[in-house]
Amino acid sequence: MTEEVASRSSSVQSVDRALDVLEALARAGKPVGVGELSELTGLPQGTAHRLLQSLQQRGYVRRDAARKYSVGTSAMRLADAAQRSLARSSRPFLAELVTLSGETANLAVLEGDDIVYVAQVSSPHTLRMFAEVGRHVPPHSTAVGKVLLAAMPRERALAVLRRTGLPARTPATITDLDAFVAELDLVAAQGWAADEEEQESGIRCVAVPVLGSGPPVAAMSLSGPADRFAGGRTEGLVAGMQRVAAVFAAG
Amino acid sequence: MTEEVASRSSSVQSVDRALDVLEALARAGKPVGVGELSELTGLPQGTAHRLLQSLQQRGYVRRDAARKYSVGTSAMRLADAAQRSLARSSRPFLAELVTLSGETANLAVLEGDDIVYVAQVSSPHTLRMFAEVGRHVPPHSTAVGKVLLAAMPRERALAVLRRTGLPARTPATITDLDAFVAELDLVAAQGWAADEEEQESGIRCVAVPVLGSGPPVAAMSLSGPADRFAGGRTEGLVAGMQRVAAVFAAG
DNA sequence: TCCGTGATTCCACATCGTGGAAGATTTCTT
DNA sequence: AAGAAATCTTCCACGATGTGGAATCACGGA
């Protein structure tokens, strides 16, 4: 009866299915009933129902008055831990990037509609930080933001941009939506993004996604003064960054 | 061999245990090895290891170079969905609070160190909103922030306050740490919090936690002009708010 | 290099989850 | 309102799936 083989090594069936359920709910983006969920996941209704029960008891799933289910708040507690752990465990890799480049390395995630810097290792010869850990910035003016927006379904990226707008942070900030969408296409195609003094004058930035299972939730960046951090160096750095990001993602 | 009986109704054992594993990792706050995790959860090592494998394959758990495990980034994707769902499904309840009070109702969560308003239903006779949805504000100057800080382990609340500081938003903002800790004690004891023009002059606010399984991650508040929204009304409102919050939490 | 600690794998067993189908609800129709 | 349709929930005998004690293996320290 096993239609799909677990891609590799062992995995506990019911756990895997419970995660399928959660992810289906997350993807649906609206409350769904047992029947619909059973179709979305390919699970028999009875099974889907039982898994929902288990998840609901722990607060990972909510059931509304119409008996439709959606992702519950317990997930938020886990996300908090995930973010801390991400910040902690990325530091050695960020440090490696600093060694590689001599510039400041950051790890950022998209939280709601903002980019949040969760970790940073600063360059030895940086006098001033341009973004502190914990800082929230709009996604369109940063390299990490471009990387994460480019990786999500275009429709969702546009929804984010609609909410945040494209405020100018510097004269170089891309404030035209069509131009920005073109930029996203470029970023999606090449797999990395640049920020050419678009967030802060005199600061350049390059970012790559941290690719794990599913769409990326984090991106690594290097940033430094525009005069030092210029042109030709970029290509070489990107390769190194992708390597480090891949090793980090692989764990 | 069943030492603990599931408090009520059915639940899938391996799913329950997988959630135990995730929550233990979240609680630990640092990477832990299989052995330690097995102690934390009471699961045999082999079992703990197998569950970790399943979770890791899906990105809900990370394994670092030292084979220590922590919560993975997939949890963040779920949290995003959870927040949207929370915003959506709370609206009817917020509306009920508006009907009950005539004032503006909000739902807020703690995201990182900030309070974020995720949903709002505004009072019919409000000319101006004092907090828009999506807005980030420091926790110490809001009723919702007090409620959520009061509910977390005091040590963690203090860590948050250390990072955010206690900046004055108005002359009434509590800027003294000892005074604020006393306020948290009060809030924890009475189960609700007030904001007496501490976030914005002329605006009062009352908040109650949304209690689900585990510590609350969200709080509901009512806010309005200080002159209209005063003194004696508070007690009556709090009871109603707690009722609505309980119904909402119960699903 | 040689231990010791702790992570991983193994496998016979039986527990636990499974899913089809029956039984309740709720919701839509007439 | 009453019936019908759709959907959710519960049930239970079966056996596939997960279990966990013990053996093996990998790492890191001395």
Coordinates of C-alpha atoms (C1' of nucleotides) in Angstrom, one line a residue:
Chain A
M1 CA 0.0 0.0 0.0
T2 CA 3.0 2.3 0.2
E3 CA 2.6 4.5 -2.8
E4 CA 5.4 6.8 -2.1
V5 CA 8.7 5.6 -0.7
A6 CA 10.4 7.8 1.9
S7 CA 13.1 9.4 -0.2
R8 CA 15.8 8.0 2.1
S9 CA 16.4 6.4 5.4
S10 CA 13.7 5.7 8.0
S11 CA 10.9 8.0 9.1
V12 CA 8.0 7.4 11.4
Q13 CA 4.9 7.2 9.3
S14 CA 2.5 9.0 11.7
V15 CA 4.9 11.8 12.4
D16 CA 5.4 12.3 8.7
R17 CA 1.7 12.4 8.1
A18 CA 1.1 14.8 10.9
L19 CA 3.6 17.1 9.4
D20 CA 1.8 16.7 6.0
V21 CA -1.4 17.7 7.7
L22 CA 0.2 20.8 9.3
E23 CA 1.9 21.8 6.1
A24 CA -1.3 21.3 4.1
L25 CA -3.1 23.6 6.6
A26 CA -0.4 26.2 6.3
R27 CA -0.4 26.1 2.5
A28 CA -4.2 26.3 2.4
G29 CA -4.1 29.7 4.1
K30 CA -7.7 29.4 5.2
P31 CA -9.6 27.0 7.5
V32 CA -10.3 23.7 5.9
G33 CA -12.5 20.8 6.9
V34 CA -11.6 17.2 7.4
G35 CA -12.8 16.1 4.0
E36 CA -10.9 18.7 2.1
L37 CA -7.8 18.1 4.1
S38 CA -8.1 14.4 3.4
E39 CA -8.0 15.3 -0.3
L40 CA -5.2 17.7 0.1
T41 CA -3.0 15.1 1.8
G42 CA -4.3 12.0 0.3
L43 CA -5.0 10.5 3.7
P44 CA -8.2 8.7 4.5
Q45 CA -10.7 10.9 6.4
G46 CA -10.6 8.8 9.5
T47 CA -6.8 9.0 9.7
A48 CA -6.8 12.8 8.9
H49 CA -9.3 13.3 11.6
R50 CA -7.3 11.4 14.2
L51 CA -4.1 13.2 13.4
L52 CA -6.0 16.6 13.7
Q53 CA -7.2 15.5 17.1
S54 CA -3.7 14.8 18.3
L55 CA -2.4 18.1 16.9
Q56 CA -5.3 20.0 18.3
Q57 CA -4.8 18.7 21.8
R58 CA -1.4 20.2 21.8
G59 CA -2.4 23.5 20.3
Y60 CA -0.7 23.0 16.9
V61 CA -4.1 23.1 15.2
R62 CA -7.2 25.2 15.9
R63 CA -10.7 24.2 15.2
D64 CA -13.2 27.0 14.6
A65 CA -16.9 27.0 15.1
A66 CA -17.6 25.6 11.6
R67 CA -15.2 22.7 12.4
K68 CA -12.7 23.9 10.0
Y69 CA -9.1 23.5 11.0
S70 CA -6.1 25.8 10.7
V71 CA -2.6 26.0 12.1
G72 CA -2.5 26.7 15.9
T73 CA -0.5 29.0 18.1
S74 CA 1.8 26.4 19.5
A75 CA 3.8 26.6 16.3
M76 CA 4.7 30.1 17.3
R77 CA 6.5 29.0 20.4
L78 CA 8.5 26.6 18.3
A79 CA 9.3 29.3 15.8
D80 CA 10.7 31.4 18.6
A81 CA 13.1 28.6 19.6
A82 CA 13.9 28.0 15.9
Q83 CA 15.0 31.6 15.5
R84 CA 17.2 31.5 18.6
S85 CA 18.8 28.3 17.5
L86 CA 19.3 29.7 14.0
A87 CA 21.0 32.8 15.4
R88 CA 23.2 30.6 17.6
S89 CA 24.2 27.9 15.2
S90 CA 24.8 30.2 12.2
R91 CA 27.6 32.2 14.0
P92 CA 30.5 29.9 13.0
F93 CA 29.4 30.0 9.4
L94 CA 29.0 33.8 9.4
A95 CA 32.5 33.9 11.0
E96 CA 33.8 31.8 8.1
L97 CA 32.3 34.3 5.7
V98 CA 34.0 37.1 7.5
T99 CA 37.3 35.4 7.2
L100 CA 36.6 34.7 3.5
S101 CA 35.7 38.2 2.7
G102 CA 36.9 40.6 5.4
E103 CA 33.4 42.0 5.4
T104 CA 30.5 41.9 7.9
A105 CA 28.2 38.8 7.6
N106 CA 24.5 38.7 8.6
L107 CA 21.8 36.1 8.8
A108 CA 18.3 37.4 8.3
V109 CA 14.7 36.0 8.1
L110 CA 11.4 37.3 6.9
E111 CA 9.2 37.9 9.9
G112 CA 5.7 39.0 8.8
D113 CA 6.5 41.6 6.1
D114 CA 9.8 42.7 7.5
I115 CA 13.4 41.5 7.2
V116 CA 14.8 40.9 10.7
Y117 CA 18.5 40.4 11.3
V118 CA 18.9 37.5 13.7
A119 CA 22.7 37.2 13.8
Q120 CA 25.7 39.1 12.8
V121 CA 29.5 38.7 12.8
S122 CA 31.2 41.9 12.1
S123 CA 34.2 42.5 10.0
P124 CA 37.4 43.2 12.0
H125 CA 37.9 46.5 10.2
T126 CA 34.3 47.8 10.5
L127 CA 34.0 51.0 12.5
R128 CA 30.3 51.2 12.4
M129 CA 27.5 48.7 12.0
F130 CA 24.9 49.5 9.5
A131 CA 22.3 47.0 10.8
E132 CA 22.1 45.7 14.3
V133 CA 20.8 42.3 15.3
G134 CA 17.1 42.5 15.9
R135 CA 16.6 45.4 13.5
H136 CA 13.6 45.4 11.2
V137 CA 13.9 46.7 7.7
P138 CA 11.6 46.6 4.7
P139 CA 12.5 43.8 2.3
H140 CA 12.7 45.6 -1.0
S141 CA 15.8 47.6 -0.1
T142 CA 18.0 44.8 1.1
A143 CA 19.8 41.9 -0.6
V144 CA 18.4 39.4 1.9
G145 CA 14.9 40.7 1.4
K146 CA 15.3 40.3 -2.4
V147 CA 16.5 36.8 -2.0
L148 CA 13.6 35.7 0.2
L149 CA 11.0 37.5 -1.9
A150 CA 12.3 36.1 -5.1
A151 CA 12.0 32.6 -3.6
M152 CA 8.3 32.8 -2.6
P153 CA 5.3 32.5 -4.9
R154 CA 5.3 35.7 -6.9
E155 CA 1.7 36.5 -5.8
R156 CA 2.7 36.4 -2.1
A157 CA 5.8 38.5 -2.7
L158 CA 3.5 41.1 -4.4
A159 CA 1.2 41.0 -1.4
V160 CA 4.1 41.8 0.9
L161 CA 5.2 44.6 -1.4
R162 CA 1.7 46.0 -1.5
R163 CA 1.6 46.2 2.3
T164 CA 5.1 47.6 2.8
G165 CA 5.3 49.7 -0.3
L166 CA 8.6 50.6 -1.8
P167 CA 9.8 53.5 0.3
A168 CA 13.0 55.1 -0.8
R169 CA 15.8 54.7 1.8
T170 CA 18.4 56.2 -0.4
P171 CA 18.5 57.7 -3.9
A172 CA 19.4 54.3 -5.2
T173 CA 16.4 52.4 -3.7
I174 CA 14.2 50.8 -6.3
T175 CA 10.9 52.4 -5.9
D176 CA 9.2 51.3 -9.1
L177 CA 7.2 48.1 -8.7
D178 CA 7.8 46.9 -12.3
A179 CA 11.5 47.6 -11.9
F180 CA 11.5 45.7 -8.6
V181 CA 9.7 42.7 -10.1
A182 CA 12.3 42.6 -12.9
E183 CA 14.9 42.6 -10.2
L184 CA 13.2 39.7 -8.5
D185 CA 13.2 37.8 -11.7
L186 CA 17.0 38.4 -12.0
V187 CA 17.5 37.3 -8.4
A188 CA 15.4 34.2 -8.9
A189 CA 17.4 33.3 -12.0
Q190 CA 20.9 33.8 -10.7
G191 CA 20.2 32.6 -7.1
W192 CA 21.7 35.6 -5.3
A193 CA 20.9 39.2 -4.8
A194 CA 22.8 42.5 -4.5
D195 CA 22.0 45.7 -2.7
E196 CA 23.7 48.6 -4.4
E197 CA 23.5 51.3 -1.8
E198 CA 19.7 50.8 -1.8
Q199 CA 19.3 50.5 1.9
E200 CA 22.1 52.8 3.1
S201 CA 24.3 55.1 1.0
G202 CA 27.8 53.9 0.7
I203 CA 27.0 50.3 1.7
R204 CA 26.9 47.4 -0.7
C205 CA 25.5 44.1 0.1
V206 CA 25.3 40.6 -1.4
A207 CA 23.0 37.8 -0.2
V208 CA 22.3 34.1 -0.9
P209 CA 19.4 32.0 0.4
V210 CA 19.9 29.3 3.0
L211 CA 18.2 26.4 1.2
G212 CA 16.8 23.6 3.4
S213 CA 13.8 21.5 3.0
G214 CA 11.0 23.6 1.4
P215 CA 11.3 27.3 0.5
P216 CA 14.1 29.2 2.2
V217 CA 13.3 31.0 5.4
A218 CA 16.7 32.6 5.9
A219 CA 19.4 34.3 3.9
M220 CA 23.0 35.1 4.5
S221 CA 24.6 38.3 3.4
L222 CA 27.9 40.2 3.3
S223 CA 28.0 43.9 3.5
G224 CA 30.6 46.6 3.4
P225 CA 31.6 50.0 2.1
A226 CA 30.8 50.5 -1.5
D227 CA 34.3 51.5 -2.5
R228 CA 36.0 48.4 -0.9
F229 CA 33.2 46.0 -1.7
A230 CA 32.9 46.4 -5.4
G231 CA 32.4 45.1 -8.9
G232 CA 34.6 42.1 -9.7
R233 CA 34.8 40.8 -6.2
T234 CA 31.1 39.9 -6.1
E235 CA 31.2 36.8 -8.3
G236 CA 33.9 35.2 -6.3
L237 CA 32.2 36.0 -3.0
V238 CA 28.9 34.6 -4.2
A239 CA 30.4 31.2 -4.9
G240 CA 31.9 31.1 -1.4
M241 CA 28.7 32.2 0.2
Q242 CA 26.6 29.6 -1.6
R243 CA 29.1 27.0 -0.4
V244 CA 29.0 28.1 3.2
A245 CA 25.2 28.5 3.1
A246 CA 24.9 24.9 1.7
V247 CA 27.1 23.5 4.4
F248 CA 25.1 25.4 7.1
A249 CA 21.8 24.2 5.7
A250 CA 23.0 20.6 5.5
G251 CA 23.8 20.8 9.2
Chain B
M1 CA 3.7 0.0 30.0
T2 CA 1.6 3.1 29.7
E3 CA 2.7 5.2 32.6
E4 CA 0.7 8.3 31.8
V5 CA -2.8 8.2 30.4
A6 CA -3.6 10.7 27.8
S7 CA -5.7 13.1 29.7
R8 CA -8.7 12.7 27.4
S9 CA -9.8 11.2 24.2
S10 CA -7.5 9.6 21.6
S11 CA -4.1 10.8 20.5
V12 CA -1.5 9.2 18.2
Q13 CA 1.4 8.1 20.3
S14 CA 4.2 8.9 17.9
V15 CA 2.8 12.3 17.0
D16 CA 2.5 13.1 20.7
R17 CA 6.0 12.0 21.3
A18 CA 7.4 13.9 18.3
L19 CA 5.8 17.0 19.8
D20 CA 7.3 16.2 23.1
V21 CA 10.7 16.1 21.4
L22 CA 10.1 19.4 19.7
E23 CA 9.0 21.1 22.8
A24 CA 11.8 19.7 24.8
L25 CA 14.2 21.1 22.3
A26 CA 12.5 24.5 22.4
R27 CA 12.5 24.5 26.2
A28 CA 16.2 23.5 26.3
G29 CA 17.1 26.7 24.4
K30 CA 20.5 25.2 23.4
P31 CA 21.5 22.2 21.3
V32 CA 21.0 18.9 23.0
G33 CA 22.3 15.4 22.2
V34 CA 20.1 12.3 21.9
G35 CA 21.0 11.1 25.3
E36 CA 20.1 14.2 27.1
L37 CA 16.9 14.5 25.1
S38 CA 16.0 11.0 26.0
E39 CA 16.3 12.0 29.6
L40 CA 14.3 15.2 29.1
T41 CA 11.4 13.4 27.5
G42 CA 11.6 10.1 29.2
L43 CA 11.8 8.3 25.9
P44 CA 14.3 5.5 25.2
Q45 CA 17.3 6.7 23.3
G46 CA 16.5 4.6 20.2
T47 CA 13.0 6.0 20.0
A48 CA 14.2 9.6 20.6
H49 CA 16.7 9.1 17.8
R50 CA 14.2 7.8 15.4
L51 CA 11.8 10.7 16.0
L52 CA 14.6 13.2 15.6
Q53 CA 15.4 11.6 12.2
S54 CA 11.8 12.0 11.1
L55 CA 11.7 15.6 12.2
Q56 CA 15.1 16.4 10.8
Q57 CA 14.2 15.1 7.3
R58 CA 11.4 17.7 7.2
G59 CA 13.5 20.5 8.6
Y60 CA 11.7 20.8 12.0
V61 CA 14.9 19.8 13.7
R62 CA 18.5 20.8 13.0
R63 CA 21.6 18.7 13.8
D64 CA 24.8 20.6 14.2
A65 CA 28.4 19.4 13.7
A66 CA 28.5 18.1 17.3
R67 CA 25.4 16.0 16.7
K68 CA 23.4 18.1 18.9
Y69 CA 19.8 18.9 17.9
S70 CA 17.7 22.0 18.0
V71 CA 14.5 23.3 16.6
G72 CA 14.7 23.8 12.8
T73 CA 13.4 26.4 10.5
S74 CA 10.4 24.7 9.1
A75 CA 8.6 25.7 12.3
M76 CA 8.9 29.3 11.2
R77 CA 6.8 28.6 8.1
L78 CA 4.1 27.1 10.3
A79 CA 4.2 30.1 12.6
D80 CA 3.6 32.4 9.8
A81 CA 0.5 30.4 8.9
A82 CA -0.5 30.3 12.5
Q83 CA -0.3 34.1 12.8
R84 CA -2.5 34.6 9.7
S85 CA -5.0 32.1 11.0
L86 CA -5.0 33.8 14.4
A87 CA -5.7 37.2 12.7
R88 CA -8.5 35.8 10.7
S89 CA -10.2 33.7 13.2
S90 CA -10.1 36.2 16.0
R91 CA -12.0 38.9 14.1
P92 CA -15.5 37.7 15.2
F93 CA -14.4 37.7 18.8
L94 CA -12.8 41.1 18.6
A95 CA -16.1 42.3 17.0
E96 CA -17.9 40.8 20.0
L97 CA -15.7 42.8 22.3
V98 CA -16.4 46.0 20.3
T99 CA -20.1 45.4 20.7
L100 CA -19.7 44.7 24.3
S101 CA -17.6 47.8 25.0
G102 CA -18.0 50.3 22.2
E103 CA -14.2 50.5 22.1
T104 CA -11.6 49.3 19.7
A105 CA -10.4 45.7 20.1
N106 CA -7.0 44.3 19.2
L107 CA -5.2 40.9 19.1
A108 CA -1.5 41.0 19.6
V109 CA 1.4 38.6 19.9
L110 CA 5.0 38.8 21.0
E111 CA 7.3 38.4 18.1
G112 CA 10.9 38.4 19.1
D113 CA 11.0 41.2 21.6
D114 CA 8.2 43.3 20.2
I115 CA 4.5 43.4 20.5
V116 CA 2.9 43.1 17.1
Y117 CA -0.8 43.8 16.5
V118 CA -2.1 41.0 14.3
A119 CA -5.8 42.0 14.1
Q120 CA -8.0 44.8 15.0
V121 CA -11.7 45.6 14.9
S122 CA -12.3 49.3 15.5
S123 CA -15.0 51.0 17.5
P124 CA -17.8 52.6 15.5
H125 CA -17.1 55.9 17.0
T126 CA -13.3 56.0 16.7
L127 CA -12.0 58.8 14.6
R128 CA -8.4 57.8 14.7
M129 CA -6.6 54.5 15.2
F130 CA -3.8 54.6 17.7
A131 CA -2.2 51.3 16.6
E132 CA -2.5 49.8 13.1
V133 CA -2.3 46.1 12.4
G134 CA 1.2 45.1 11.8
R135 CA 2.6 47.8 14.0
H136 CA 5.5 46.8 16.3
V137 CA 5.7 48.4 19.7
P138 CA 7.8 47.8 22.8
P139 CA 6.1 45.5 25.3
H140 CA 6.5 47.5 28.5
S141 CA 4.3 50.4 27.4
T142 CA 1.3 48.3 26.4
A143 CA -1.3 46.3 28.2
V144 CA -0.9 43.3 25.9
G145 CA 2.8 43.4 26.4
K146 CA 2.4 43.4 30.2
V147 CA 0.1 40.4 30.0
L148 CA 2.4 38.4 27.8
L149 CA 5.5 39.3 29.8
A150 CA 3.8 38.5 33.1
A151 CA 3.0 35.1 31.8
M152 CA 6.5 34.1 30.8
P153 CA 9.2 32.9 33.2
R154 CA 10.4 36.0 35.0
E155 CA 13.9 35.5 33.9
R156 CA 13.0 35.5 30.2
A157 CA 10.8 38.6 30.7
L158 CA 13.8 40.4 32.2
A159 CA 15.9 39.3 29.3
V160 CA 13.4 40.9 26.9
L161 CA 13.3 44.1 29.0
R162 CA 17.1 44.2 29.1
R163 CA 17.2 44.2 25.3
T164 CA 14.3 46.6 24.7
G165 CA 14.9 48.9 27.6
L166 CA 12.0 50.9 29.1
P167 CA 11.9 53.9 26.8
A168 CA 9.3 56.6 27.7
R169 CA 6.6 56.9 25.2
T170 CA 4.6 59.3 27.3
P171 CA 5.1 60.9 30.7
A172 CA 3.1 58.0 32.2
T173 CA 5.3 55.2 30.8
I174 CA 6.8 53.1 33.5
T175 CA 10.5 53.6 33.0
D176 CA 11.8 52.1 36.2
L177 CA 12.6 48.5 36.1
D178 CA 11.7 47.7 39.7
A179 CA 8.4 49.5 39.3
F180 CA 7.7 47.6 36.1
V181 CA 8.5 44.2 37.8
A182 CA 6.1 45.1 40.5
E183 CA 3.5 45.8 37.8
L184 CA 4.2 42.4 36.3
D185 CA 3.6 40.8 39.6
L186 CA 0.3 42.6 39.9
V187 CA -0.7 41.6 36.3
A188 CA 0.3 38.0 36.9
A189 CA -1.8 37.9 40.1
Q190 CA -5.0 39.5 38.7
G191 CA -4.8 38.0 35.3
W192 CA -5.2 41.2 33.3
A193 CA -3.3 44.4 32.6
A194 CA -4.0 48.0 32.1
D195 CA -2.2 50.7 30.1
E196 CA -2.9 54.1 31.7
E197 CA -1.8 56.3 28.9
E198 CA 1.6 54.7 29.0
Q199 CA 1.9 54.1 25.2
E200 CA 0.0 57.1 24.0
S201 CA -1.3 60.1 25.9
G202 CA -5.0 60.1 26.2
I203 CA -5.4 56.5 25.4
R204 CA -6.3 53.8 27.9
C205 CA -6.1 50.1 27.4
V206 CA -7.0 46.8 29.1
A207 CA -5.7 43.4 28.0
V208 CA -6.3 39.8 28.9
P209 CA -4.3 36.7 27.8
V210 CA -5.6 34.2 25.3
L211 CA -5.0 31.0 27.3
G212 CA -4.6 27.8 25.3
S213 CA -2.3 24.9 25.9
G214 CA 0.9 26.0 27.3
P215 CA 1.9 29.6 28.0
P216 CA -0.2 32.2 26.2
V217 CA 1.2 33.6 22.9
A218 CA -1.5 36.1 22.2
A219 CA -3.5 38.7 24.1
M220 CA -6.7 40.6 23.5
S221 CA -7.1 44.3 24.3
L222 CA -9.6 47.0 24.3
S223 CA -8.5 50.6 24.0
G224 CA -10.1 54.0 23.9
P225 CA -9.9 57.6 25.0
A226 CA -9.0 58.0 28.6
D227 CA -12.0 60.2 29.5
R228 CA -14.5 57.7 28.1
F229 CA -12.7 54.6 29.0
A230 CA -12.3 55.1 32.7
G231 CA -12.2 53.8 36.2
G232 CA -15.2 51.8 37.2
R233 CA -15.9 50.4 33.7
T234 CA -12.7 48.4 33.8
E235 CA -13.7 45.6 36.1
G236 CA -16.9 44.8 34.2
L237 CA -15.0 44.8 30.9
V238 CA -12.3 42.5 32.1
A239 CA -14.8 39.8 33.0
G240 CA -16.4 40.0 29.6
M241 CA -13.0 40.0 27.9
Q242 CA -11.9 36.9 29.8
R243 CA -15.1 35.2 28.8
V244 CA -14.6 36.0 25.1
A245 CA -10.9 35.1 25.2
A246 CA -11.7 31.8 26.8
V247 CA -14.3 31.0 24.1
F248 CA -11.9 32.0 21.4
A249 CA -9.1 29.9 22.9
A250 CA -11.4 26.9 23.3
G251 CA -12.1 27.1 19.6
Chain C
dT1 C1' 47.0 4.6 20.0
dC2 C1' 43.7 3.1 23.1
dC3 C1' 39.8 3.8 25.9
dG4 C1' 35.2 5.6 27.3
dT5 C1' 31.2 8.1 26.3
dG6 C1' 27.5 8.6 23.6
dA7 C1' 25.3 8.2 19.0
dT8 C1' 23.3 5.0 15.7
dT9 C1' 21.6 0.6 14.0
dC10 C1' 19.3 -3.7 14.4
dC11 C1' 15.5 -6.9 14.8
dA12 C1' 12.0 -10.1 17.0
dC13 C1' 7.9 -8.8 19.0
dA14 C1' 3.3 -6.9 20.0
dT15 C1' 1.6 -2.5 20.4
dC16 C1' -0.3 1.0 18.1
dG17 C1' -2.1 3.0 14.3
dT18 C1' -4.9 2.0 10.3
dG19 C1' -8.9 2.8 7.3
dG20 C1' -13.2 1.0 5.6
dA21 C1' -17.6 1.4 7.0
dA22 C1' -21.2 2.4 10.4
dG23 C1' -23.2 5.9 13.2
dA24 C1' -23.9 11.0 14.5
dT25 C1' -24.2 15.7 13.4
dT26 C1' -24.9 19.5 11.0
dT27 C1' -26.5 21.8 6.9
dC28 C1' -29.1 22.3 2.9
dT29 C1' -33.7 21.5 0.4
dT30 C1' -38.2 21.1 -0.4
Chain D
dA1 C1' -40.5 21.9 9.8
dA2 C1' -39.3 17.6 8.2
dG3 C1' -36.5 15.0 5.2
dA4 C1' -32.3 14.4 2.7
dA5 C1' -27.6 15.1 1.7
dA6 C1' -23.3 16.0 3.0
dT7 C1' -19.9 16.0 6.4
dC8 C1' -17.8 14.9 10.5
dT9 C1' -16.8 11.4 14.2
dT10 C1' -16.4 6.9 16.1
dC11 C1' -15.6 2.1 15.9
dC12 C1' -13.0 -2.1 15.7
dA13 C1' -10.6 -6.4 13.8
dC14 C1' -6.4 -6.7 11.4
dG15 C1' -1.6 -6.4 10.6
dA16 C1' 1.7 -3.1 9.3
dT17 C1' 4.3 -0.1 11.9
dG18 C1' 6.7 1.6 15.5
dT19 C1' 9.0 -0.1 19.6
dG20 C1' 13.1 -0.4 22.8
dG21 C1' 16.7 -3.3 24.7
dA22 C1' 20.9 -4.6 23.3
dA23 C1' 24.8 -4.8 20.0
dT24 C1' 27.6 -1.9 17.1
dC25 C1' 29.8 2.0 15.7
dA26 C1' 31.9 6.7 15.7
dC27 C1' 33.8 10.2 17.9
dG28 C1' 36.9 12.8 21.1
dG29 C1' 39.9 12.9 25.0
dA30 C1' 44.1 11.2 27.3

